[in-house]
JSON list of C-alpha atoms in Angstrom, two decimals:
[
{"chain": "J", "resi": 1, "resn": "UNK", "atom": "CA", "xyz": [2.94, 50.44, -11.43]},
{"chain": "J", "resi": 2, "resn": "UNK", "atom": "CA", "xyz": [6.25, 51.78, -12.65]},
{"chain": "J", "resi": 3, "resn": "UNK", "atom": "CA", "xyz": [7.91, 55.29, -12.49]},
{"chain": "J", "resi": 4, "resn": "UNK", "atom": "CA", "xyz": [9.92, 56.40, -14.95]},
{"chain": "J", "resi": 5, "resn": "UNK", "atom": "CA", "xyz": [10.52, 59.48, -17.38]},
{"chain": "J", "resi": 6, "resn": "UNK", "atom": "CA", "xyz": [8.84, 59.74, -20.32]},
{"chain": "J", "resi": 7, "resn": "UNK", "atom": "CA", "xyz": [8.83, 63.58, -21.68]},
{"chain": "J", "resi": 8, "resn": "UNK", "atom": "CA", "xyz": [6.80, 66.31, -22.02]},
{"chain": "J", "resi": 9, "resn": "UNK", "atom": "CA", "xyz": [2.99, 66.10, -22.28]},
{"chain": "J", "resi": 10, "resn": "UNK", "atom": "CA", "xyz": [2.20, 64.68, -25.96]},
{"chain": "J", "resi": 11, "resn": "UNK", "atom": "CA", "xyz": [0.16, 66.50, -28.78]},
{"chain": "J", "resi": 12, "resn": "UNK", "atom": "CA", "xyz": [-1.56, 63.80, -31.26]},
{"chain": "J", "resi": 13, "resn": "UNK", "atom": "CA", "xyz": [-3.31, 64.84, -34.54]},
{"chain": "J", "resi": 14, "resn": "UNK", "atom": "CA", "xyz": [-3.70, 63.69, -38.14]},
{"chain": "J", "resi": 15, "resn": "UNK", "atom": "CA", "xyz": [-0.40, 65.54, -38.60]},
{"chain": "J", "resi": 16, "resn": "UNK", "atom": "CA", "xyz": [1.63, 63.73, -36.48]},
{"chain": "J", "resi": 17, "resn": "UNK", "atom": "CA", "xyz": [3.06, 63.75, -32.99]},
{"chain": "J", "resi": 18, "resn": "UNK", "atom": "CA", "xyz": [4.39, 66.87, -30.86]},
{"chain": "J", "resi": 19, "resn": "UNK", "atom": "CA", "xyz": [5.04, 68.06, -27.52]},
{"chain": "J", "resi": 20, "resn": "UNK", "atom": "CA", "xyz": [3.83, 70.77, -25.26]},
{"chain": "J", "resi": 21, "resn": "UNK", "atom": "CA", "xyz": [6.82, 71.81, -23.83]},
{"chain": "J", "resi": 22, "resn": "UNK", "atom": "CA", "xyz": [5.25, 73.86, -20.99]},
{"chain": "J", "resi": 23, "resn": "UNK", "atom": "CA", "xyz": [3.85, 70.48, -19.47]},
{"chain": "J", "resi": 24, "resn": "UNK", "atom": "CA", "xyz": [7.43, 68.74, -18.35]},
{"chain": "J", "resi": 25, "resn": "UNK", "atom": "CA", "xyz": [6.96, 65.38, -17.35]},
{"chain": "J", "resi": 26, "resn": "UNK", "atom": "CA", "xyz": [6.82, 65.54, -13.91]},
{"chain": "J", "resi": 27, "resn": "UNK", "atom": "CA", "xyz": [9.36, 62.54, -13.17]},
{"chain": "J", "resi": 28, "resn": "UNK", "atom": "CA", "xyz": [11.76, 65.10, -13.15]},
{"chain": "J", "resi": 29, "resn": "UNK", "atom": "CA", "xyz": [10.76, 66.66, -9.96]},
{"chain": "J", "resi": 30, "resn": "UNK", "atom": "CA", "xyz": [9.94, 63.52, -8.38]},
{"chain": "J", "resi": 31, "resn": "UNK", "atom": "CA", "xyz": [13.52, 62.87, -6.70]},
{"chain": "J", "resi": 32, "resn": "UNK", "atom": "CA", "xyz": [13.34, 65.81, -5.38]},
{"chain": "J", "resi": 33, "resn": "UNK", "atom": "CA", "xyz": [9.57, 65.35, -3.68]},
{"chain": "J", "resi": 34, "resn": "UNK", "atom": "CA", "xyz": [10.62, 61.89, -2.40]},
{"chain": "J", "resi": 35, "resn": "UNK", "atom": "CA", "xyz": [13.86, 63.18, -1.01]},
{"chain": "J", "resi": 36, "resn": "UNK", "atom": "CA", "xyz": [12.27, 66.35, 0.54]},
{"chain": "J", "resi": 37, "resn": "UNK", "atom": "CA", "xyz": [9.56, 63.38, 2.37]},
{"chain": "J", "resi": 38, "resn": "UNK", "atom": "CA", "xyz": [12.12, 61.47, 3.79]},
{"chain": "J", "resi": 39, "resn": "UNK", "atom": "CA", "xyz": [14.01, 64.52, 5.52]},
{"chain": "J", "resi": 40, "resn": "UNK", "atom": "CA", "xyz": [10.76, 65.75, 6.77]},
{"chain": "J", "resi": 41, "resn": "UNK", "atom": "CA", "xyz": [9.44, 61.88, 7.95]},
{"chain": "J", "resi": 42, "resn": "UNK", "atom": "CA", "xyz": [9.56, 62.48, 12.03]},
{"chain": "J", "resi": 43, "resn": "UNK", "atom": "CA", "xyz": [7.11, 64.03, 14.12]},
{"chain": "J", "resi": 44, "resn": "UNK", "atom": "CA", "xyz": [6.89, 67.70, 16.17]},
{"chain": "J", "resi": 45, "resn": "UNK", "atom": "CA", "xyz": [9.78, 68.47, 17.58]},
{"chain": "J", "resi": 46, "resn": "UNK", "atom": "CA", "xyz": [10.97, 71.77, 19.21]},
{"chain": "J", "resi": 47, "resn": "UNK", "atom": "CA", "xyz": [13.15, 72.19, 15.98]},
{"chain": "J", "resi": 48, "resn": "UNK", "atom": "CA", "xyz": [11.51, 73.85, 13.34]},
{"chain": "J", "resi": 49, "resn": "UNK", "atom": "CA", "xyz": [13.80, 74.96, 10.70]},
{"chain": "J", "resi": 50, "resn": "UNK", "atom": "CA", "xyz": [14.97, 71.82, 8.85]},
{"chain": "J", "resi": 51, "resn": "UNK", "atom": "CA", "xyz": [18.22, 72.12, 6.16]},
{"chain": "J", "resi": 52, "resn": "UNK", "atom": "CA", "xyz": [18.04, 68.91, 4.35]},
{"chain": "J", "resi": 53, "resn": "UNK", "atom": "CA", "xyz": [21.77, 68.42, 2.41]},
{"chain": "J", "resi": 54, "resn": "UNK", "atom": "CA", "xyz": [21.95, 65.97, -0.09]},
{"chain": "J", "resi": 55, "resn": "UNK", "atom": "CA", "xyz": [24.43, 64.20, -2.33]},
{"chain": "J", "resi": 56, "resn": "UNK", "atom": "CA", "xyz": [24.48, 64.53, -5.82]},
{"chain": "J", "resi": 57, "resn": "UNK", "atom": "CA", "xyz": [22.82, 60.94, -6.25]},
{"chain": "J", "resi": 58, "resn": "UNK", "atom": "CA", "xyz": [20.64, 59.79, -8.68]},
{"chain": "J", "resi": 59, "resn": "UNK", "atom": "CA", "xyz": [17.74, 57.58, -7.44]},
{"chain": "J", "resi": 60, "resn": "UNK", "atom": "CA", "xyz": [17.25, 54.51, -9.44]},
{"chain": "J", "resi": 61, "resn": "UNK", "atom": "CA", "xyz": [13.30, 54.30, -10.44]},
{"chain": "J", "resi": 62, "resn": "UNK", "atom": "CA", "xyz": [12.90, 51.26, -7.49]},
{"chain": "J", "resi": 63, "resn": "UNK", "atom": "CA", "xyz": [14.19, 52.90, -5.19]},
{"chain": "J", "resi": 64, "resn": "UNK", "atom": "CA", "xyz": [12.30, 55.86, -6.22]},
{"chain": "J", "resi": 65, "resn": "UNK", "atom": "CA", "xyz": [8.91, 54.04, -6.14]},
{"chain": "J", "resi": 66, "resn": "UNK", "atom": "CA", "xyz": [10.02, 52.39, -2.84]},
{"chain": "J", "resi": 67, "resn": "UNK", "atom": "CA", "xyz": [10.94, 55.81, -0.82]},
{"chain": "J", "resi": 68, "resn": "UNK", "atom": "CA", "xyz": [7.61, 57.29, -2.41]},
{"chain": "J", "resi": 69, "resn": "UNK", "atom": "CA", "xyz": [5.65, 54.53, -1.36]},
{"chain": "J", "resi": 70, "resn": "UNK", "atom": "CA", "xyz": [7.03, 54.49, 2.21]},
{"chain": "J", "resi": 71, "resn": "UNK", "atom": "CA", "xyz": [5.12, 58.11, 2.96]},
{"chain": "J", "resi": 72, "resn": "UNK", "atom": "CA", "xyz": [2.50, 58.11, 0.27]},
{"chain": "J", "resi": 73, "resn": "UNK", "atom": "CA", "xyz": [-0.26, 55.53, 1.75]},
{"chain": "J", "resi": 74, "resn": "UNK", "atom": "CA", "xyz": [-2.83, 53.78, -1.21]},
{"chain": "J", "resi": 75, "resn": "UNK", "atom": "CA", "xyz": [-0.58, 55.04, -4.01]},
{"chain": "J", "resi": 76, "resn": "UNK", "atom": "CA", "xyz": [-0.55, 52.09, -5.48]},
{"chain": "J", "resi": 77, "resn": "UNK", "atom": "CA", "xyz": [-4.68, 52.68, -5.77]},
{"chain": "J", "resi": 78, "resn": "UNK", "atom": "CA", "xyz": [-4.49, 56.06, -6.44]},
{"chain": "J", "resi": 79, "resn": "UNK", "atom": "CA", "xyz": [-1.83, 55.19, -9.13]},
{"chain": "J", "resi": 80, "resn": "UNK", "atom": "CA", "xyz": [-4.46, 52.64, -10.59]},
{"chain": "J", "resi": 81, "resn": "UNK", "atom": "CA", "xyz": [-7.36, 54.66, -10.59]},
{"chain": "J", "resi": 82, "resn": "UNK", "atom": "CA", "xyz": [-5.66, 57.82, -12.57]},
{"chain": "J", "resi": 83, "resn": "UNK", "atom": "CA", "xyz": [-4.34, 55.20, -15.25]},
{"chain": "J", "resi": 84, "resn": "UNK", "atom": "CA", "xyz": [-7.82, 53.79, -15.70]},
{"chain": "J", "resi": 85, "resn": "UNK", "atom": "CA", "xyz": [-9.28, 57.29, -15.78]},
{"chain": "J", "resi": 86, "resn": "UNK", "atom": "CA", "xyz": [-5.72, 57.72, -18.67]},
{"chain": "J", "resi": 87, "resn": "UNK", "atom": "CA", "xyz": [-7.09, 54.59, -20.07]},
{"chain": "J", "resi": 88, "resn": "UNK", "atom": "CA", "xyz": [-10.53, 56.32, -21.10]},
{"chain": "J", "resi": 89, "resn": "UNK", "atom": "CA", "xyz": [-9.25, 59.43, -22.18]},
{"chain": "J", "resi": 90, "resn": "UNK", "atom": "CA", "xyz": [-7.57, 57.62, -24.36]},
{"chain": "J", "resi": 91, "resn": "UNK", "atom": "CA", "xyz": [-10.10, 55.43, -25.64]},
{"chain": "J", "resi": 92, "resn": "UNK", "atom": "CA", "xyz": [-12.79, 58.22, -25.61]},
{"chain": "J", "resi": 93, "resn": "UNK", "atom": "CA", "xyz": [-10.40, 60.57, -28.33]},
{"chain": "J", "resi": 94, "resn": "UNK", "atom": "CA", "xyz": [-9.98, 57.02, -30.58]},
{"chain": "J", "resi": 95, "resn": "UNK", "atom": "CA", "xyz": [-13.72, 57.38, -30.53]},
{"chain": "J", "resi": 96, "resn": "UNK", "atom": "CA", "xyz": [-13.85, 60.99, -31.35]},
{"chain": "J", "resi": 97, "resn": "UNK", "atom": "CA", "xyz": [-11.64, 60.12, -34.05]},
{"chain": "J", "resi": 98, "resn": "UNK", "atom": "CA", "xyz": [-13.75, 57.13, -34.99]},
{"chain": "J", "resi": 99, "resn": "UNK", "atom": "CA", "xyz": [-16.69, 59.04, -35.28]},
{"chain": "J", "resi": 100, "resn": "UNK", "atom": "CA", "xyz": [-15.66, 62.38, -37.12]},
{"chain": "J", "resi": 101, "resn": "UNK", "atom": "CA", "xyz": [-17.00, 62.28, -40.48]},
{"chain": "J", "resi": 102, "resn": "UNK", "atom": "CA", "xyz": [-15.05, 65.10, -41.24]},
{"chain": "J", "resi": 103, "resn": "UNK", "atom": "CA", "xyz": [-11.94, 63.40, -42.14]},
{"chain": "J", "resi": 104, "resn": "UNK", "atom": "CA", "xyz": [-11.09, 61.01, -44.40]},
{"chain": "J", "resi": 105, "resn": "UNK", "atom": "CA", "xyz": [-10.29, 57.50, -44.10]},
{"chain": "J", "resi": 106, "resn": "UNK", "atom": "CA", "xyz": [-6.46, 58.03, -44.42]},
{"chain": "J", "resi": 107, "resn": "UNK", "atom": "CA", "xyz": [-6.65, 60.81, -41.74]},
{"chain": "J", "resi": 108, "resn": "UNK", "atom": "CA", "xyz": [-8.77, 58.96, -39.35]},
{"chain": "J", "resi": 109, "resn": "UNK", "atom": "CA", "xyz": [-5.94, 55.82, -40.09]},
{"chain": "J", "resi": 110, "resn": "UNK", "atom": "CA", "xyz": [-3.29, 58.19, -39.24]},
{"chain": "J", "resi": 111, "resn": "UNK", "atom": "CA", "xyz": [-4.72, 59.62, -36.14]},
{"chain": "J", "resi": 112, "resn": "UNK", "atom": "CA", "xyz": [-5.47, 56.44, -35.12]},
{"chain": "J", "resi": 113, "resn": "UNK", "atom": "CA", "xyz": [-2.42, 55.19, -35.40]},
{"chain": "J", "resi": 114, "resn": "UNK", "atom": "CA", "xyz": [-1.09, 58.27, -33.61]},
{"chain": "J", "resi": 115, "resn": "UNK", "atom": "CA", "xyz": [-2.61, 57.57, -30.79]},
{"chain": "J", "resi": 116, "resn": "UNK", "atom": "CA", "xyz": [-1.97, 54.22, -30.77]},
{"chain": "J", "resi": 117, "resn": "UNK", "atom": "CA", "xyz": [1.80, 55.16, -31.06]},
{"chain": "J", "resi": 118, "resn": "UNK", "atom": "CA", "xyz": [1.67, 57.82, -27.63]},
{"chain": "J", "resi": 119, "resn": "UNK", "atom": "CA", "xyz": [-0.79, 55.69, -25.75]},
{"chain": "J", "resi": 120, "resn": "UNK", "atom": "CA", "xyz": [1.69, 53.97, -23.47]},
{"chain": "J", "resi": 121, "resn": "UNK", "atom": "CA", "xyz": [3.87, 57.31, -23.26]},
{"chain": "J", "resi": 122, "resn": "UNK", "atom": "CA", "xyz": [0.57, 59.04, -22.28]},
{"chain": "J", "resi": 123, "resn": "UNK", "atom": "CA", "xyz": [-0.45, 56.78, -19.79]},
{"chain": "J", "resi": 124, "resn": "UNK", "atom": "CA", "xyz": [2.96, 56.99, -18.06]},
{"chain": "J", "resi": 125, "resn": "UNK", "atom": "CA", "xyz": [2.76, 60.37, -18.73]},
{"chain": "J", "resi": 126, "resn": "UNK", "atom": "CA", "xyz": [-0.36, 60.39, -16.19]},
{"chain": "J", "resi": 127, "resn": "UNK", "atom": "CA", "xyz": [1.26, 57.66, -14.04]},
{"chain": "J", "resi": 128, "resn": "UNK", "atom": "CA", "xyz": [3.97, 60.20, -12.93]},
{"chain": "J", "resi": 129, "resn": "UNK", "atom": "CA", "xyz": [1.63, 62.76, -12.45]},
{"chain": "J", "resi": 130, "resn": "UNK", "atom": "CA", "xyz": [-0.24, 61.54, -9.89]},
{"chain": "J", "resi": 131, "resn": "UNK", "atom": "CA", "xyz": [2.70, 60.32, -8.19]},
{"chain": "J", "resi": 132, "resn": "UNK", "atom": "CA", "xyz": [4.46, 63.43, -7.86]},
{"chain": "J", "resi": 133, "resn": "UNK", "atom": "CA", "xyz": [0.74, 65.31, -7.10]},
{"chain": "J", "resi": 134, "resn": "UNK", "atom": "CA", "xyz": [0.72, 62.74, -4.80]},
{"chain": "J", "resi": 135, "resn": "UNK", "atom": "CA", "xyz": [4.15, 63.15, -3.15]},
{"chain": "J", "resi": 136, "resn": "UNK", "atom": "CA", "xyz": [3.37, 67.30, -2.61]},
{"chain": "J", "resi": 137, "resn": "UNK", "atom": "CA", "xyz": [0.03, 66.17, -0.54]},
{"chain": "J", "resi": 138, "resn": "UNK", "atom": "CA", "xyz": [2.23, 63.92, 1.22]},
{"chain": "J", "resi": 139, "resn": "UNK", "atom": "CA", "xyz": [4.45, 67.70, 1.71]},
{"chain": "J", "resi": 140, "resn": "UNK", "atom": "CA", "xyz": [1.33, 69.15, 3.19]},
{"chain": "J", "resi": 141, "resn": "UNK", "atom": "CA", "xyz": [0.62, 66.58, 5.45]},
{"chain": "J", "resi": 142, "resn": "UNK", "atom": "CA", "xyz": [3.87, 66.29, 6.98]},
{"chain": "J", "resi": 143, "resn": "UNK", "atom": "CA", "xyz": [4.16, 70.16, 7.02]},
{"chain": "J", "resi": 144, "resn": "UNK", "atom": "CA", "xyz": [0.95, 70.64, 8.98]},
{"chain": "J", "resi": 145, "resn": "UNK", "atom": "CA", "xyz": [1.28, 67.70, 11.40]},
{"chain": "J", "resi": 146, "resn": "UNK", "atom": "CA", "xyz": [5.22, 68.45, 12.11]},
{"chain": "J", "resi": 147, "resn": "UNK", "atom": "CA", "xyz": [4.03, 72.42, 12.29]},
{"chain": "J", "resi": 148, "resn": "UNK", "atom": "CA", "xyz": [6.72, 73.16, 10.58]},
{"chain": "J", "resi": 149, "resn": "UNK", "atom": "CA", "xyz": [7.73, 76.88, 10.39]},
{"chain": "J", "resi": 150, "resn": "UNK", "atom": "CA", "xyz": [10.44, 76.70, 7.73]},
{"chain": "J", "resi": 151, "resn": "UNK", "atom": "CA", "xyz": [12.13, 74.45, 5.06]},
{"chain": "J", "resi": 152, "resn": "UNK", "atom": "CA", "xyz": [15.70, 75.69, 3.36]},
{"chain": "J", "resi": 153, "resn": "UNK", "atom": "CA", "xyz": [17.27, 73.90, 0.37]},
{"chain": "J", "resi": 154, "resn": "UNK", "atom": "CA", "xyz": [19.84, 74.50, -1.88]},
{"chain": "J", "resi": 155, "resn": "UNK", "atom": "CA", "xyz": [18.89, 75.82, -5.53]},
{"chain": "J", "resi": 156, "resn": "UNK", "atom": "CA", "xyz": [19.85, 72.73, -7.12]},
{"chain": "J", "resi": 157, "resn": "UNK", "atom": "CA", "xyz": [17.70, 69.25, -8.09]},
{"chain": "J", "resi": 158, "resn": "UNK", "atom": "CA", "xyz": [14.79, 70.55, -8.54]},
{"chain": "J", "resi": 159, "resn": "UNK", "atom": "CA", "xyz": [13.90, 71.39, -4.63]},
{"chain": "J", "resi": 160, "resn": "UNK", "atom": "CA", "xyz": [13.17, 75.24, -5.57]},
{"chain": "J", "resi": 161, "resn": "UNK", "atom": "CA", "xyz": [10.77, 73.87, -8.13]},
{"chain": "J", "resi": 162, "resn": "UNK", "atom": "CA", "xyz": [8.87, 71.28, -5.69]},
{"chain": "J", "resi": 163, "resn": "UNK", "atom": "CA", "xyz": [8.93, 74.02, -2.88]},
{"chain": "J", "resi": 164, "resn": "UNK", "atom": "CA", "xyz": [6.79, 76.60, -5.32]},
{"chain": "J", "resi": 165, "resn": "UNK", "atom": "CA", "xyz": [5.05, 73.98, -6.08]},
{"chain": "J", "resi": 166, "resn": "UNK", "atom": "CA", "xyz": [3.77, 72.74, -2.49]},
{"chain": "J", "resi": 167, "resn": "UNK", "atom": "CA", "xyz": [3.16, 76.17, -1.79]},
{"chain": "J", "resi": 168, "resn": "UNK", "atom": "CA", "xyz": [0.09, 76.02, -3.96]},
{"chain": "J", "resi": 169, "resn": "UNK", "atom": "CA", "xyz": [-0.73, 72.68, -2.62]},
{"chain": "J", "resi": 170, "resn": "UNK", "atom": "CA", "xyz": [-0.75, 74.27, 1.16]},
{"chain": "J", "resi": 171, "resn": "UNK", "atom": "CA", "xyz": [-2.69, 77.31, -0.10]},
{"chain": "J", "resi": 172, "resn": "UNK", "atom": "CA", "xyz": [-5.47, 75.07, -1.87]},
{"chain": "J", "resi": 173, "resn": "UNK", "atom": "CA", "xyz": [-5.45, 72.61, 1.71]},
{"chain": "J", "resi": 174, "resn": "UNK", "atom": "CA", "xyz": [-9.32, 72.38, 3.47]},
{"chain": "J", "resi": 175, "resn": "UNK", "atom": "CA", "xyz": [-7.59, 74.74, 6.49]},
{"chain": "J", "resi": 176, "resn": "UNK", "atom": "CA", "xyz": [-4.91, 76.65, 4.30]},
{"chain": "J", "resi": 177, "resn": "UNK", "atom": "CA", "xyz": [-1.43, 76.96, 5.23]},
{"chain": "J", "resi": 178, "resn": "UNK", "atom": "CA", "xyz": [0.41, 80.28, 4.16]},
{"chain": "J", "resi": 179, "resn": "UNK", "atom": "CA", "xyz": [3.84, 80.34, 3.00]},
{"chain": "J", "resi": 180, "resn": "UNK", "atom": "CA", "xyz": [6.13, 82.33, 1.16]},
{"chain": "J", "resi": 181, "resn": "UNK", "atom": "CA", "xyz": [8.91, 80.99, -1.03]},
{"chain": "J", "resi": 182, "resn": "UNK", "atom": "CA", "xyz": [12.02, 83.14, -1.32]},
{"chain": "J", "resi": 183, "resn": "UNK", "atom": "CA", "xyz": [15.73, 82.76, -3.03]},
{"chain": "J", "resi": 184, "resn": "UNK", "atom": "CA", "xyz": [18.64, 83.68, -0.61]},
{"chain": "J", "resi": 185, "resn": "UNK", "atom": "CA", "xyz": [22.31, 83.95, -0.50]},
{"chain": "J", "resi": 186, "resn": "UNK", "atom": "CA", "xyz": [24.15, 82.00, 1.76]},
{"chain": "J", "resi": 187, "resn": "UNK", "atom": "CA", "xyz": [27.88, 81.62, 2.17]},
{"chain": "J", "resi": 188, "resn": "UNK", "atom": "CA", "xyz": [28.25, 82.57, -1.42]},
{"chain": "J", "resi": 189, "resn": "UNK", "atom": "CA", "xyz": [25.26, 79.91, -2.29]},
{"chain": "J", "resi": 190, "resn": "UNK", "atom": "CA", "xyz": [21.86, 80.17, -3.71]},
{"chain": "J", "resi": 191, "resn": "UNK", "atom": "CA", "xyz": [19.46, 78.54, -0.86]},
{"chain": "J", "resi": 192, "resn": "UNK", "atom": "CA", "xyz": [15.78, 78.61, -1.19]},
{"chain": "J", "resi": 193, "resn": "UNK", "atom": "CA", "xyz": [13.74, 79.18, 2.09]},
{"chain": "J", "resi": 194, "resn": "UNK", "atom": "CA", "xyz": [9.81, 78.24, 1.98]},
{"chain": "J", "resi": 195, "resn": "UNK", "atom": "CA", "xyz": [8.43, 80.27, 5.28]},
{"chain": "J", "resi": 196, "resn": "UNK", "atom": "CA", "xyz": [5.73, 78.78, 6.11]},
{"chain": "J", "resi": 197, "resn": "UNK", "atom": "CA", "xyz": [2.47, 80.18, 8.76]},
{"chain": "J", "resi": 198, "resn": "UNK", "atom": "CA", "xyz": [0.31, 78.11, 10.79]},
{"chain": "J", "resi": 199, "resn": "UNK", "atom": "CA", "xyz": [-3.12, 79.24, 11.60]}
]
């Protein structure tokens, strides 16, 4: 399994190739997921507001994959499992396509070969996904076992992104976790502060 960024979600048809630009490919929040794990990696302590600073770094996609896969246990087999189930969507619109008697021979070629074309970009597409779906469970899990009360950022790298993002993850959780996500000034910078409630 690899990580690395593709693009947005891809649109095949007869007509060619596009992309749904409301779909981002989630790579792109993925440094910020992985980096947000690591600061939150230790167990209850009386401390529970956390301010994790970080350098303007970019991770390379190893050492990406390795800091995810130090908090994100079986990702490797959850990784595997979503490109299979990529693998028969894939297979099971080349069959649609196959199978439509509506279109002529040249259109079903060109489909075909459409999908053909995206097929790897889809199923890395998927790949990064899961991993970053992945990575915000990993969020939730540290979150609840840590009880931790608050997490502040600043408004840059993605973070604010990630932390609206785990806020649904904590809401949709068996025993829900509340939380509120708001945008501060502090010191004459943008911060973003996830409050989070423990039942």
């Amino acid at each position: 399994m690899q990580l690395k960024y593709v693009g947005d979600l891809p649109i095949v048809s007869k007509g060619g190739v596009g992309f749904d630009h409301t779909q981002p490919d989630k790579y792109t929040y993925l440094q910020a997921a992985a980096e947000l794990l690591e600061a939150l990696s230790y167990s209850e302590t009386e401390t529970t507001q956390h301010l994790y600073n970080v350098e303007n770094t970019t991770l390379s996609e190893r050492d990406l994959y390795d800091l995810l896969h130090k908090h994100i246990e079986d990702m490797d087999a959850l990784i595997t499992f979503r490109d299979k189930k990529a693998e028969e969507y894939v297979n099971d619109l080349i069959e649609r396509v196959e199978s439509n008697d509506a279109l002529i021979e040249d259109e079903k070629r060109a489909w075909l070969g459409n999908i053909s074309l995206m097929k790897n970009y889809f199923v890395q597409y998927v790949t990064n996904k899961t991993a970053y779906e992945a990575a915000l469970d990993a969020l939730g899990d540290a979150i609840h076992e840590g009880k931790i009360k608050e997490i502040t950022v600043p408004m840059f790298k993605n973070y604010a992104i990630v932390l609206n993002d785990l806020s649904g993850v904590l809401e949709s959780r068996k025993a829900p976790i509340d939380s509120e996500l708001e945008i501060k000034e502090e010191k004459e910078k943008l911060i973003a502060v996830l409050s989070i409630t423990h039942s």
